CSV table of C-alpha atoms in Angstrom, one decimal:
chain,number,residue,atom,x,y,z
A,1,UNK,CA,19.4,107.5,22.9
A,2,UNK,CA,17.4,110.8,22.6
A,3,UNK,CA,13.7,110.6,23.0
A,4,UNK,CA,11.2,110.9,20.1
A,5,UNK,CA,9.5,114.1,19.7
A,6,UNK,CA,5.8,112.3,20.1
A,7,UNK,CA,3.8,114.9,19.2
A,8,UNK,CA,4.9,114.9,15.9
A,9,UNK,CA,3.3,111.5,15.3
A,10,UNK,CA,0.5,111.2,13.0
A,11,UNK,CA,-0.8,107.9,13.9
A,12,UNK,CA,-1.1,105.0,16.5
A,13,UNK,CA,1.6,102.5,14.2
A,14,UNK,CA,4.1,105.7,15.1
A,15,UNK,CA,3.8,105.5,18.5
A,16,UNK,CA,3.3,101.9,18.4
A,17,UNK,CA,7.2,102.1,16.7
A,18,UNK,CA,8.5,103.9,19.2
A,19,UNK,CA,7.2,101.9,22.0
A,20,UNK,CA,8.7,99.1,20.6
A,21,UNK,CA,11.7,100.8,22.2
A,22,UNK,CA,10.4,101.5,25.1
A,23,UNK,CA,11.0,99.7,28.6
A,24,UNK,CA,7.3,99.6,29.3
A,25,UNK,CA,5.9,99.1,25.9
A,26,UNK,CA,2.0,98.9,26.5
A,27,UNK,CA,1.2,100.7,23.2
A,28,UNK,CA,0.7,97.8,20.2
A,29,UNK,CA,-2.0,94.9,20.6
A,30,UNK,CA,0.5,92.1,19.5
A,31,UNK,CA,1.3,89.4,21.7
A,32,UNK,CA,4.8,89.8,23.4
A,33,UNK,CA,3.6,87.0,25.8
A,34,UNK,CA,5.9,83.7,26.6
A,35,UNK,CA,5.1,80.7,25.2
A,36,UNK,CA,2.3,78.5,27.6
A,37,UNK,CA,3.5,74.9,28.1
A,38,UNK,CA,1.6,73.2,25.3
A,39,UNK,CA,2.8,76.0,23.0
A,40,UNK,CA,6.7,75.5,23.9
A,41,UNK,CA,5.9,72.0,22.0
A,42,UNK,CA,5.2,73.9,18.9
A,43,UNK,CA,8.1,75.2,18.9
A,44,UNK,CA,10.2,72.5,19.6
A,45,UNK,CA,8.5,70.9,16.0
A,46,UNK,CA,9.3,73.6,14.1
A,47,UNK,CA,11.8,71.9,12.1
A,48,UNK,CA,9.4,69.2,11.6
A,49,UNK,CA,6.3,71.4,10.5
A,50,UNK,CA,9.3,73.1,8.5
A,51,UNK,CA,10.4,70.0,6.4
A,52,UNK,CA,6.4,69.1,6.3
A,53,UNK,CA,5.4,72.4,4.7
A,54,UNK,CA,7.7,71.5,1.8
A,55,UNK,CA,6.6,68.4,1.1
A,56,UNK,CA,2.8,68.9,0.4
A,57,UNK,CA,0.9,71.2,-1.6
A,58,UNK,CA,0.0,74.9,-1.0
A,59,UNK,CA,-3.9,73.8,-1.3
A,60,UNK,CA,-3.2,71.3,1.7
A,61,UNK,CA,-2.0,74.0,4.2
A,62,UNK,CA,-4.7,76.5,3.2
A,63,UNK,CA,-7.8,73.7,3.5
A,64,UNK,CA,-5.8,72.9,7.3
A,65,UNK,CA,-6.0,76.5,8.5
A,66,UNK,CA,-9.5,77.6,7.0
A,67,UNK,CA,-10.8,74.1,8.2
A,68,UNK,CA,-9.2,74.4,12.4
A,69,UNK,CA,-9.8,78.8,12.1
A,70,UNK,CA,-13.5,78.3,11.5
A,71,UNK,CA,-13.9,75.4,13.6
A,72,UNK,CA,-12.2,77.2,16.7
A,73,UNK,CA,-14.5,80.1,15.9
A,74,UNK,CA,-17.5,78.5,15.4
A,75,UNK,CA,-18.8,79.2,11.9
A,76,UNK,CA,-19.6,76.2,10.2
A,77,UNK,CA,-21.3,78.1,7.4
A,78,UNK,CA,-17.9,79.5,6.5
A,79,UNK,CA,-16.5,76.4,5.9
A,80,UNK,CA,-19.3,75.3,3.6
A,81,UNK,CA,-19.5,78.3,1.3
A,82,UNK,CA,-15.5,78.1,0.6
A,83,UNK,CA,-15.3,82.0,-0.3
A,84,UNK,CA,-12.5,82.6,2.2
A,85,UNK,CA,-9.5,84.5,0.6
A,86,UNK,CA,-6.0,84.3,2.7
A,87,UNK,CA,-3.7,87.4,3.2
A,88,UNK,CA,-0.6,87.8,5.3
A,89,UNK,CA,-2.0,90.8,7.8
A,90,UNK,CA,-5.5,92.0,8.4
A,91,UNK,CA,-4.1,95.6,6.3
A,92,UNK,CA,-3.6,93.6,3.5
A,93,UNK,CA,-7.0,92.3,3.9
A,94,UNK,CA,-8.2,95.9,4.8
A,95,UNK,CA,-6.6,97.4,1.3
A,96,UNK,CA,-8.2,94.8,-1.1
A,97,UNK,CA,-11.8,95.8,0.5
A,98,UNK,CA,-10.8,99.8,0.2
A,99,UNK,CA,-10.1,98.8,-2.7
A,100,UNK,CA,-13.3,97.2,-3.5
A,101,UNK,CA,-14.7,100.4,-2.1
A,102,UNK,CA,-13.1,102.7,-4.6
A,103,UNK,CA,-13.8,100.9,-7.9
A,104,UNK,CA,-17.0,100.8,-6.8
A,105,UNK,CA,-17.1,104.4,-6.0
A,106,UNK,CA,-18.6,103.9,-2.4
A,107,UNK,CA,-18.4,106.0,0.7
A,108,UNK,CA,-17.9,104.3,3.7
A,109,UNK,CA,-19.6,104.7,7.4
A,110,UNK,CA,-17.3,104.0,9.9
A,111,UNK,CA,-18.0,103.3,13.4
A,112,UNK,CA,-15.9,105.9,16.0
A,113,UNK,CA,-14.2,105.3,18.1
A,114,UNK,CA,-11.5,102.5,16.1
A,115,UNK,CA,-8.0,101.5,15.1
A,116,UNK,CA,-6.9,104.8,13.0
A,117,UNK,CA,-4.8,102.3,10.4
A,118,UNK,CA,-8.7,101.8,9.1
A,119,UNK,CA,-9.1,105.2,8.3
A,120,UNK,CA,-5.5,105.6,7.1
A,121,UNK,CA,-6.0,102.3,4.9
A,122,UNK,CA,-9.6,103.8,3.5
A,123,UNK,CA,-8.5,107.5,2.9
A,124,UNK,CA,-5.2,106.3,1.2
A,125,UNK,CA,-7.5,104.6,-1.1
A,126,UNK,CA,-9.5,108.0,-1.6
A,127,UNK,CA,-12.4,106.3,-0.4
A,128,UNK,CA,-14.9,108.7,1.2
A,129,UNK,CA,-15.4,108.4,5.0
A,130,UNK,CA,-17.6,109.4,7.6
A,131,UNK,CA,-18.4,109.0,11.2
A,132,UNK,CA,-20.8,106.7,13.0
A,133,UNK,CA,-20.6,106.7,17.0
A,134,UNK,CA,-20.1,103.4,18.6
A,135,UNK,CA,-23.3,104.0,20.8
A,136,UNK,CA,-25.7,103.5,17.7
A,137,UNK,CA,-25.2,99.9,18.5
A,138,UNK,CA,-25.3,99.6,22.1
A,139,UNK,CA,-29.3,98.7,22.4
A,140,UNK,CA,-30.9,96.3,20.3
A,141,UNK,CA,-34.0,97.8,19.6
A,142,UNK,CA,-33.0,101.2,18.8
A,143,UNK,CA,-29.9,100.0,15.8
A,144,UNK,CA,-32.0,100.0,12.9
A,145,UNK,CA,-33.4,103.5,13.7
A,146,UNK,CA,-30.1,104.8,15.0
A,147,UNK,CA,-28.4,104.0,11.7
A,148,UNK,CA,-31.0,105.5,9.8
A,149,UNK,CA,-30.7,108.8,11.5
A,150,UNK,CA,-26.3,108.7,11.6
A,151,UNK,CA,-25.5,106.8,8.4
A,152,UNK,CA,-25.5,108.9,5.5
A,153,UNK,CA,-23.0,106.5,3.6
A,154,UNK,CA,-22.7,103.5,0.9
A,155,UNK,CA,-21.3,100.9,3.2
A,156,UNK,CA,-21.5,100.3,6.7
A,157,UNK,CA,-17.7,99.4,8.2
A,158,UNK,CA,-17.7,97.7,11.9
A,159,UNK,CA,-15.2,96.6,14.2
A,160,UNK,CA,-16.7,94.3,16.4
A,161,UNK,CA,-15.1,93.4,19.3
A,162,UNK,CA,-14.5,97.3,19.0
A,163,UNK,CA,-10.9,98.1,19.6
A,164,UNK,CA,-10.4,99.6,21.9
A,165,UNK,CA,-14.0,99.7,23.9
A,166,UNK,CA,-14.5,95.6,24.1
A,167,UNK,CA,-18.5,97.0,22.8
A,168,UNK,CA,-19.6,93.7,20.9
A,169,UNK,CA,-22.6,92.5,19.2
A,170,UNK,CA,-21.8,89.3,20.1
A,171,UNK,CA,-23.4,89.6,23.5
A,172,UNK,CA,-26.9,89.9,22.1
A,173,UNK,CA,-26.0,87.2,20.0
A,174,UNK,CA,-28.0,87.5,16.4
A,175,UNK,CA,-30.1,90.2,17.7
A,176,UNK,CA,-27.9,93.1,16.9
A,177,UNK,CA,-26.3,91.9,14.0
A,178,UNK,CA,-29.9,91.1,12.4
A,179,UNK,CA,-30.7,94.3,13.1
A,180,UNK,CA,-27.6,95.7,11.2
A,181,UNK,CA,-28.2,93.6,8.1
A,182,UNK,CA,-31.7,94.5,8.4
A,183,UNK,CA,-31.2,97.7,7.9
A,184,UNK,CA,-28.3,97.2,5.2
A,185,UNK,CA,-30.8,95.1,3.1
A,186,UNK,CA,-33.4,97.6,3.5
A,187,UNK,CA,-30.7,100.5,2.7
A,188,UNK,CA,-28.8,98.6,-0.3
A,189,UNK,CA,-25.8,99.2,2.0
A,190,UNK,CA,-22.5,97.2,1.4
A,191,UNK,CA,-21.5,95.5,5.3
A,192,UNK,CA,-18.0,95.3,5.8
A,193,UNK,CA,-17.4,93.6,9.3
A,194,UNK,CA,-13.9,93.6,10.9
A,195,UNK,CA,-13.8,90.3,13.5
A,196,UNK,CA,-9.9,90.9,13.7
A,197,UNK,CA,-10.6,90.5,17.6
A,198,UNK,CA,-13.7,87.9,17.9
A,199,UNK,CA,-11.3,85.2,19.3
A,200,UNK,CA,-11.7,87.7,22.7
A,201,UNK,CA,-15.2,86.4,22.6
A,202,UNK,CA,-14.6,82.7,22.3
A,203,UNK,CA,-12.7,83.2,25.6
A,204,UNK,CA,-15.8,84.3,27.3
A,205,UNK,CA,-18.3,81.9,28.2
A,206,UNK,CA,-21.1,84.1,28.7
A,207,UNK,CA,-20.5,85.7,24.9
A,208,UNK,CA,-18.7,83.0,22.6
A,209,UNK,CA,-19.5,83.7,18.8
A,210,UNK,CA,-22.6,82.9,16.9
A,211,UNK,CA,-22.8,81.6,12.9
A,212,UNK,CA,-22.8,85.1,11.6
A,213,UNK,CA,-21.9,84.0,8.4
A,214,UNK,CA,-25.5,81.6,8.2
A,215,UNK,CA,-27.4,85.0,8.9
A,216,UNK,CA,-25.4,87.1,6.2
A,217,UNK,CA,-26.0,84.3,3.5
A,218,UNK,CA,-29.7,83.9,5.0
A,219,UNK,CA,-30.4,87.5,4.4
A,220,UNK,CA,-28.9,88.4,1.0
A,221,UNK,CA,-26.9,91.4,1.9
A,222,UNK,CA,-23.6,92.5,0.2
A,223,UNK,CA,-21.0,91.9,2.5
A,224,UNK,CA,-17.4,91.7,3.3
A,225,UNK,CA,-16.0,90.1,6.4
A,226,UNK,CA,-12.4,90.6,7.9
A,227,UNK,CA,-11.0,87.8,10.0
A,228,UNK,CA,-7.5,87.3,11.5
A,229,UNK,CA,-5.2,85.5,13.8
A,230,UNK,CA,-2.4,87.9,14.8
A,231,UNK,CA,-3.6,89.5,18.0
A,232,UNK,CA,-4.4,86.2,19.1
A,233,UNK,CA,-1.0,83.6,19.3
A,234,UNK,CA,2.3,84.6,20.9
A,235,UNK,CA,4.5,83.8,17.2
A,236,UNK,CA,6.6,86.5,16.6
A,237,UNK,CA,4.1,88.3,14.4
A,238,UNK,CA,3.8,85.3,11.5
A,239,UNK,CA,0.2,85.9,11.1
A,240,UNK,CA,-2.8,84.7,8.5
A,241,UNK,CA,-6.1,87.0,7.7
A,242,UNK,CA,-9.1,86.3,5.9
A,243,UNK,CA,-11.4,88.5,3.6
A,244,UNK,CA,-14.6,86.4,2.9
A,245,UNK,CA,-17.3,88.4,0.5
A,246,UNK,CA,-20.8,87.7,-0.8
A,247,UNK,CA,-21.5,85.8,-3.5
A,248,UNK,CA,-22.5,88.4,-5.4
A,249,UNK,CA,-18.8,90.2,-4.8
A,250,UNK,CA,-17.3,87.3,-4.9
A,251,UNK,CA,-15.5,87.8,-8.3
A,252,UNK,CA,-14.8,91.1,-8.2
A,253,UNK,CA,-12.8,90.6,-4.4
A,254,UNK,CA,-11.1,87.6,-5.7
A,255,UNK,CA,-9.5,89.8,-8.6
A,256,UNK,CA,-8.6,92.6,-6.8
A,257,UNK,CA,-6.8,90.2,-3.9
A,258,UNK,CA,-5.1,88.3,-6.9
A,259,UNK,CA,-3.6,91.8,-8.2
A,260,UNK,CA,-1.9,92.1,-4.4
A,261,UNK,CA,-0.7,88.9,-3.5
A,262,UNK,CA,-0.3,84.7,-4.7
A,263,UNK,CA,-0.4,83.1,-1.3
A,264,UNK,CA,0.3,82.9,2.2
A,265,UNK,CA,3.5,81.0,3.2
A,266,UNK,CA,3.0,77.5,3.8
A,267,UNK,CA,5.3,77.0,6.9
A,268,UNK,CA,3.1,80.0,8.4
A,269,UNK,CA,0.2,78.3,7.5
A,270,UNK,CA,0.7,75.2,9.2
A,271,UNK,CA,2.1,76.5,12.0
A,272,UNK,CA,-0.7,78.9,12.6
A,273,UNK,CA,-3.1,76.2,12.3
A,274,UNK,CA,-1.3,73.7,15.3
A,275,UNK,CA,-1.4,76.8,17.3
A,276,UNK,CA,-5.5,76.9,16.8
A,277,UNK,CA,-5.6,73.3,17.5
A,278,UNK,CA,-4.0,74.0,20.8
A,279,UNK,CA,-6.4,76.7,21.9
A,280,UNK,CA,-9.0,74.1,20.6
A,281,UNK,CA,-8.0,71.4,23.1
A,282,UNK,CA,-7.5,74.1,25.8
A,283,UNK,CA,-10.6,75.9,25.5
A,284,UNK,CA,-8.6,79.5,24.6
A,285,UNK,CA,-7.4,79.0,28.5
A,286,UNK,CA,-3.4,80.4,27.6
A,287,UNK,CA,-4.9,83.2,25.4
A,288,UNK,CA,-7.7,84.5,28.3
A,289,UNK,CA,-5.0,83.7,31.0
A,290,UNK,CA,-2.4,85.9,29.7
A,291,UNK,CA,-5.2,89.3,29.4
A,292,UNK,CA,-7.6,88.2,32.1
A,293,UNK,CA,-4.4,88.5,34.8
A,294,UNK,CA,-3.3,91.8,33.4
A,295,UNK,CA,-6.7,93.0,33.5
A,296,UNK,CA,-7.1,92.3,36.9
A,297,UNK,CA,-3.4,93.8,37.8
A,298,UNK,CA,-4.3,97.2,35.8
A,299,UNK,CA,-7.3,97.8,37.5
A,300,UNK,CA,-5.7,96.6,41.1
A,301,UNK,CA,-2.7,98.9,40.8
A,302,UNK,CA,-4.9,101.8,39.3
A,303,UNK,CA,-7.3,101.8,41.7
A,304,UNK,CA,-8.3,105.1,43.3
A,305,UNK,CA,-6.4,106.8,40.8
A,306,UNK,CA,-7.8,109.6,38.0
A,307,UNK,CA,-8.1,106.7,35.5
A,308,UNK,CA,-11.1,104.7,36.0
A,309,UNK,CA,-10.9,101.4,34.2
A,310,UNK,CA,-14.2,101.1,31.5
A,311,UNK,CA,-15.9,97.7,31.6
A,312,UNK,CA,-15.7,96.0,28.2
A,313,UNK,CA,-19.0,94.2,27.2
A,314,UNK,CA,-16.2,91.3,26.5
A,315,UNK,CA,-12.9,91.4,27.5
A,316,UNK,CA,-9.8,91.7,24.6
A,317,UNK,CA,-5.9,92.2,25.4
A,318,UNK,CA,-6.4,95.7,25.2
A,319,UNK,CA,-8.1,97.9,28.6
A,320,UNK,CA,-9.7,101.2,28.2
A,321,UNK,CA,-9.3,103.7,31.1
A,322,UNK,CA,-11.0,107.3,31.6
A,323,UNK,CA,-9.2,110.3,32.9
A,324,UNK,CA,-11.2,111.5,35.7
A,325,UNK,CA,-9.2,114.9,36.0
A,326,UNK,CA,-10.7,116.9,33.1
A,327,UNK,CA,-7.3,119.6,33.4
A,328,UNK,CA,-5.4,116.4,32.6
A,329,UNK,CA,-5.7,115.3,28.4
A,330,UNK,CA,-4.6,112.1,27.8
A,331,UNK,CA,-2.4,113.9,25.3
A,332,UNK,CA,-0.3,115.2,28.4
A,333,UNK,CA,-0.9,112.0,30.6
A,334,UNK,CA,0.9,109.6,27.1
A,335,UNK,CA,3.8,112.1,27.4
A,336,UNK,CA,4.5,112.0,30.9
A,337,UNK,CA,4.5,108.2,31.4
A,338,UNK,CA,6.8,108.4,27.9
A,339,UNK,CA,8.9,110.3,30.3
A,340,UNK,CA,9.2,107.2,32.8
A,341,UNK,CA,9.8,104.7,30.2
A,342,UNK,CA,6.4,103.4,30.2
A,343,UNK,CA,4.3,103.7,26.6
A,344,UNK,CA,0.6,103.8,26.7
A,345,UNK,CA,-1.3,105.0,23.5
A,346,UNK,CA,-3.7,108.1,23.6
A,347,UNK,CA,-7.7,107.8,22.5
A,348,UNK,CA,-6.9,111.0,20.2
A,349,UNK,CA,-6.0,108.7,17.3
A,350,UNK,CA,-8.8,105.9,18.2
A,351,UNK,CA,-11.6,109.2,18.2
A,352,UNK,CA,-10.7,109.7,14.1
A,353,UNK,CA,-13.2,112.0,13.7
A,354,UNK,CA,-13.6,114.1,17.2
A,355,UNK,CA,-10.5,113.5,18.8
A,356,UNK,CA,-11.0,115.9,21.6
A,357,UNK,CA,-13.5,113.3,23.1
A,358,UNK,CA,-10.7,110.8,22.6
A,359,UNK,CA,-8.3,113.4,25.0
A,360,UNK,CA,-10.4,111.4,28.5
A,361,UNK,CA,-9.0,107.8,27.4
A,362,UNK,CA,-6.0,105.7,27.4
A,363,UNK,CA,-5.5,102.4,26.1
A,364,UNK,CA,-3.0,99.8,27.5
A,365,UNK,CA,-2.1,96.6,25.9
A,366,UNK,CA,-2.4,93.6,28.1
A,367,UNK,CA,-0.8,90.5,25.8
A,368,UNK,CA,2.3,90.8,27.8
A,369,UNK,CA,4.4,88.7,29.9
A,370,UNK,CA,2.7,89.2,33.7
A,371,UNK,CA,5.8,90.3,35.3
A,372,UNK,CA,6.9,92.8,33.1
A,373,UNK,CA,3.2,94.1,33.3
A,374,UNK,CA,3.1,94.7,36.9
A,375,UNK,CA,6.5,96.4,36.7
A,376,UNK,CA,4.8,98.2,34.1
A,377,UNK,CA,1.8,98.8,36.3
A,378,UNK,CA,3.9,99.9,39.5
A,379,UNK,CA,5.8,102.5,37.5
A,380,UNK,CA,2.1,104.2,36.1
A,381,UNK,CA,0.6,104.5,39.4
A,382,UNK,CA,3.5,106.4,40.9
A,383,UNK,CA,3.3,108.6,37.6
A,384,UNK,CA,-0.3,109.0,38.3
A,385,UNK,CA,-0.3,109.6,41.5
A,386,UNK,CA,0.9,113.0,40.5
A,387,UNK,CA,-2.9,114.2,39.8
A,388,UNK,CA,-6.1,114.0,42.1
A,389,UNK,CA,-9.2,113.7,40.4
C-alpha cells in the first residue's frame, strides 16, 4: 500500500485515520486496550444486557447511566438538578453548544494549546474564535487578572484535563475554577467547560474531582458543561456524552439538541453504565493501569533522547514530549517515525492559533495494549536516536 502524503492533512482526525493503519498507531486517544478480567465478564453478558435493553423503557437506561456517570465522578449536584442532555460523541455535544454560540451571536475564547476538532467544530459553525494561552490558568491568584488582560471574547471555552498538557484545575481543587467563574460573573461571560477527560483525575488520588457543578449553580453564571465516556472504556468506540447547561440556557440547549438527535441507544446505554460500575468497584485501577505502565515505558525507553517527557499536573492516556533539538520540528520528527511504521501526532494542530510553538511537541497515545506499546516504544528510540540534542 502506498503511503499517505501527510502533509497534506489539515487536521489531527486525518492523521488520526491514517494511523489507524499504521503498525504503531499512537496517534488517536481511544482505547485500543484488551479487555481487564472484570471487563471480559461484560462481554460475556452482552446478549443478556442485549435482550434487557429491549425489554424496558428508554427513560430506564438513561436515569442508569446519568445516575452510575455522576456517581463515579463525584458530582452529586448533577444528579439533583436533572439538566443533563445525552449525545452519542462528545462532537455532537460540541456542535449543539457551537450552535448555541451562533444563535446567540457569541465569540468564543478558547484556551491554546487543545484538540483542533474544537476549533474545527466552532469555526464550521461561523462562530468567532480567539486564543487564550493555557498558562493564564496555571496560578491561582493571578486567573482572574490574567483573563482580564487575554480574553477579549463572549464565552470562555476550557478543556480541562487539557488535552494534550494533563494542566488541570482540578488540582487546586475549587480555587481555580472559582476564580474562573468569578471572573465570568463579573464579565457576563458564557463558560463552556469540556471534562471529556476528568475521569484521568478520578484515577489520581492526590487530584480526584470536586462538585463543580454545586459552585456553577452556587454562583449564577451561564454555563455549559461537556462530559463524556469514550476516552475512558476499552468498547469499540460505543460511547455516551453529556451537555449539561444553566438554568437559564436550559431551554434554549434542549431545543437545539432536539433538532440533532432523539436518543442514545439503549443497548449502549446500559452497557456503558456496567462498565462505570466496574471502575466503581475497582477504584478506576484497569483504566490508570493501562496509561500509568505506558507512561512509565515512554519515558524509560525515551530517556536521554531529544524528547524530554513534560510532567502532566494529572496524568491522562495521552503523554506530551518536547524536542530538545530546535533544527528538528516536530513536523519532520511525525514524518520520519511515519516512515518506520510508528504514528505519533504533531503539537502543530494542538497550537491552533501559533502553531510554530506547537513544532517542539509530540503527543503519544498511551490507551494501548502494553506489549504493542513497548514494541512501539523500541522502534521510536532507534528512530530517535538519529538526532543529539
Amino acid at each position: 500500500m502506498q503511503k499517505a502524503d501527510v502533509s497534506t492533512f489539515v487536521d489531527l482526525t486525518q492523521h488520526e485515520i491514517e494511523a489507524l493503519k499504521t503498525r504503531f498507531n499512537l496517534a488517536d486517544a481511544h482505547t485500543h486496550q484488551r479487555q481487564s478480567a472484570t471487563q471480559r465478564k461484560i462481554v460475556a453478558s452482552l446478549p443478556d444486557l442485549w435482550y434487557e435493553s429491549e425489554s424496558k423503557q428508554q427513560a430506564h437506561f438513561e436515569a442508569q447511566f446519568i445516575d452510575a456517570f455522576f456517581r463515579l465522578h463525584q458530582q452529586p449536584t448533577a444528579l439533583e438538578i436533572d439538566r443533563t442532555l445525552l449525545s452519542y460523541s462528545a462532537s455532537v455535544a460540541t456542535m449543539v453548544a457551537g450552535m448555541y454560540l451562533k444563535q446567540r451571536d457569541l465569540s468564543v475564547a478558547l484556551i491554546e494549546p487543545c484538540f483542533d476538532n474544537l476549533v474545527d467544530l466552532l469555526r464550521n459553525m461561523q462562530v468567532p474564535i480567539s486564543p487564550f494561552p493555557e498558562h493564564t490558568l496555571h496560578k491561582t491568584e493571578e486567573i482572574y487578572d490574567a483573563l482580564v488582560e487575554h480574553v477579549d471574547a463572549d464565552a470562555i471555552y476550557l478543556v480541562d484535563p487539557n488535552n494534550p498538557t494533563g494542566f488541570t484545575l482540578l488540582a487546586q481543587r475549587l480555587e481555580g475554577f472559582r476564580e474562573v467563574i468569578r471572573y465570568c460573573v463579573d464579565h457576563n461571560k458564557v463558560l463552556v467547560m469540556d471534562f471529556c477527560f476528568a475521569s484521568f483525575a478520578l484515577c489520581d488520588e492526590g487530584v480526584g474531582r470536586v462538585d463543580i457543578y454545586k459552585l456553577l449553580e452556587e454562583s449564577g453564571v451561564t454555563y455549559m458543561v461537556m462530559e463524556d465516556t469514550g476516552k475512558t472504556w476499552p468498547i469499540q468506540d460505543a460511547k455516551a456524552a453529556m451537555i449539561t447547561p444553566s438554568q437559564d440556557i436550559y431551554k434554549e440547549v434542549y431545543d437545539l439538541h432536539t433538532s440533532v438527535l432523539l436518543n442514545v441507544s439503549p443497548f449502549v446505554l446500559n452497557m456503558v453504565s456496567h462498565y462505570i460500575e466496574d471502575s466503581i468497584n475497582d477504584g478506576m485501577a484497569s483504566v490508570r493501569d493501562i496509561f500509568t505502565t505506558n507512561a512509565e515505558a515512554a519515558k524509560v525507553a525515551l530517556a536521554g533522547t531529544i524528547l524530554e517527557y513534560q510532567e502532566p499536573v494529572v496524568g491522562t492516556s495521552v503523554a506530551w514530549f518536547k524536542i530538545k533539538n530546535e533544527a528538528l520540528t516536530s513536523t519532520q520528527l511525525q514524518a520520519d517515525l511515519f516512515e518506520e511504521e510508528v504514528y505519533v501526532l504533531s503539537g502543530t494542530f494542538f497550537y491552533w492559533k501559533n502553531k510554530d510553538q506547537g513544532e517542539r511537541y509530540i503527543r503519544l497515545a498511551l490507551a494501548r495494549e502494553p506489549e504493542i506499546f513497548a514494541g512501539a516504544m523500541e522502534r521510536m528510540r532507534k528512530v530517535v536516536e538519529r538526532y543529539v540534542d
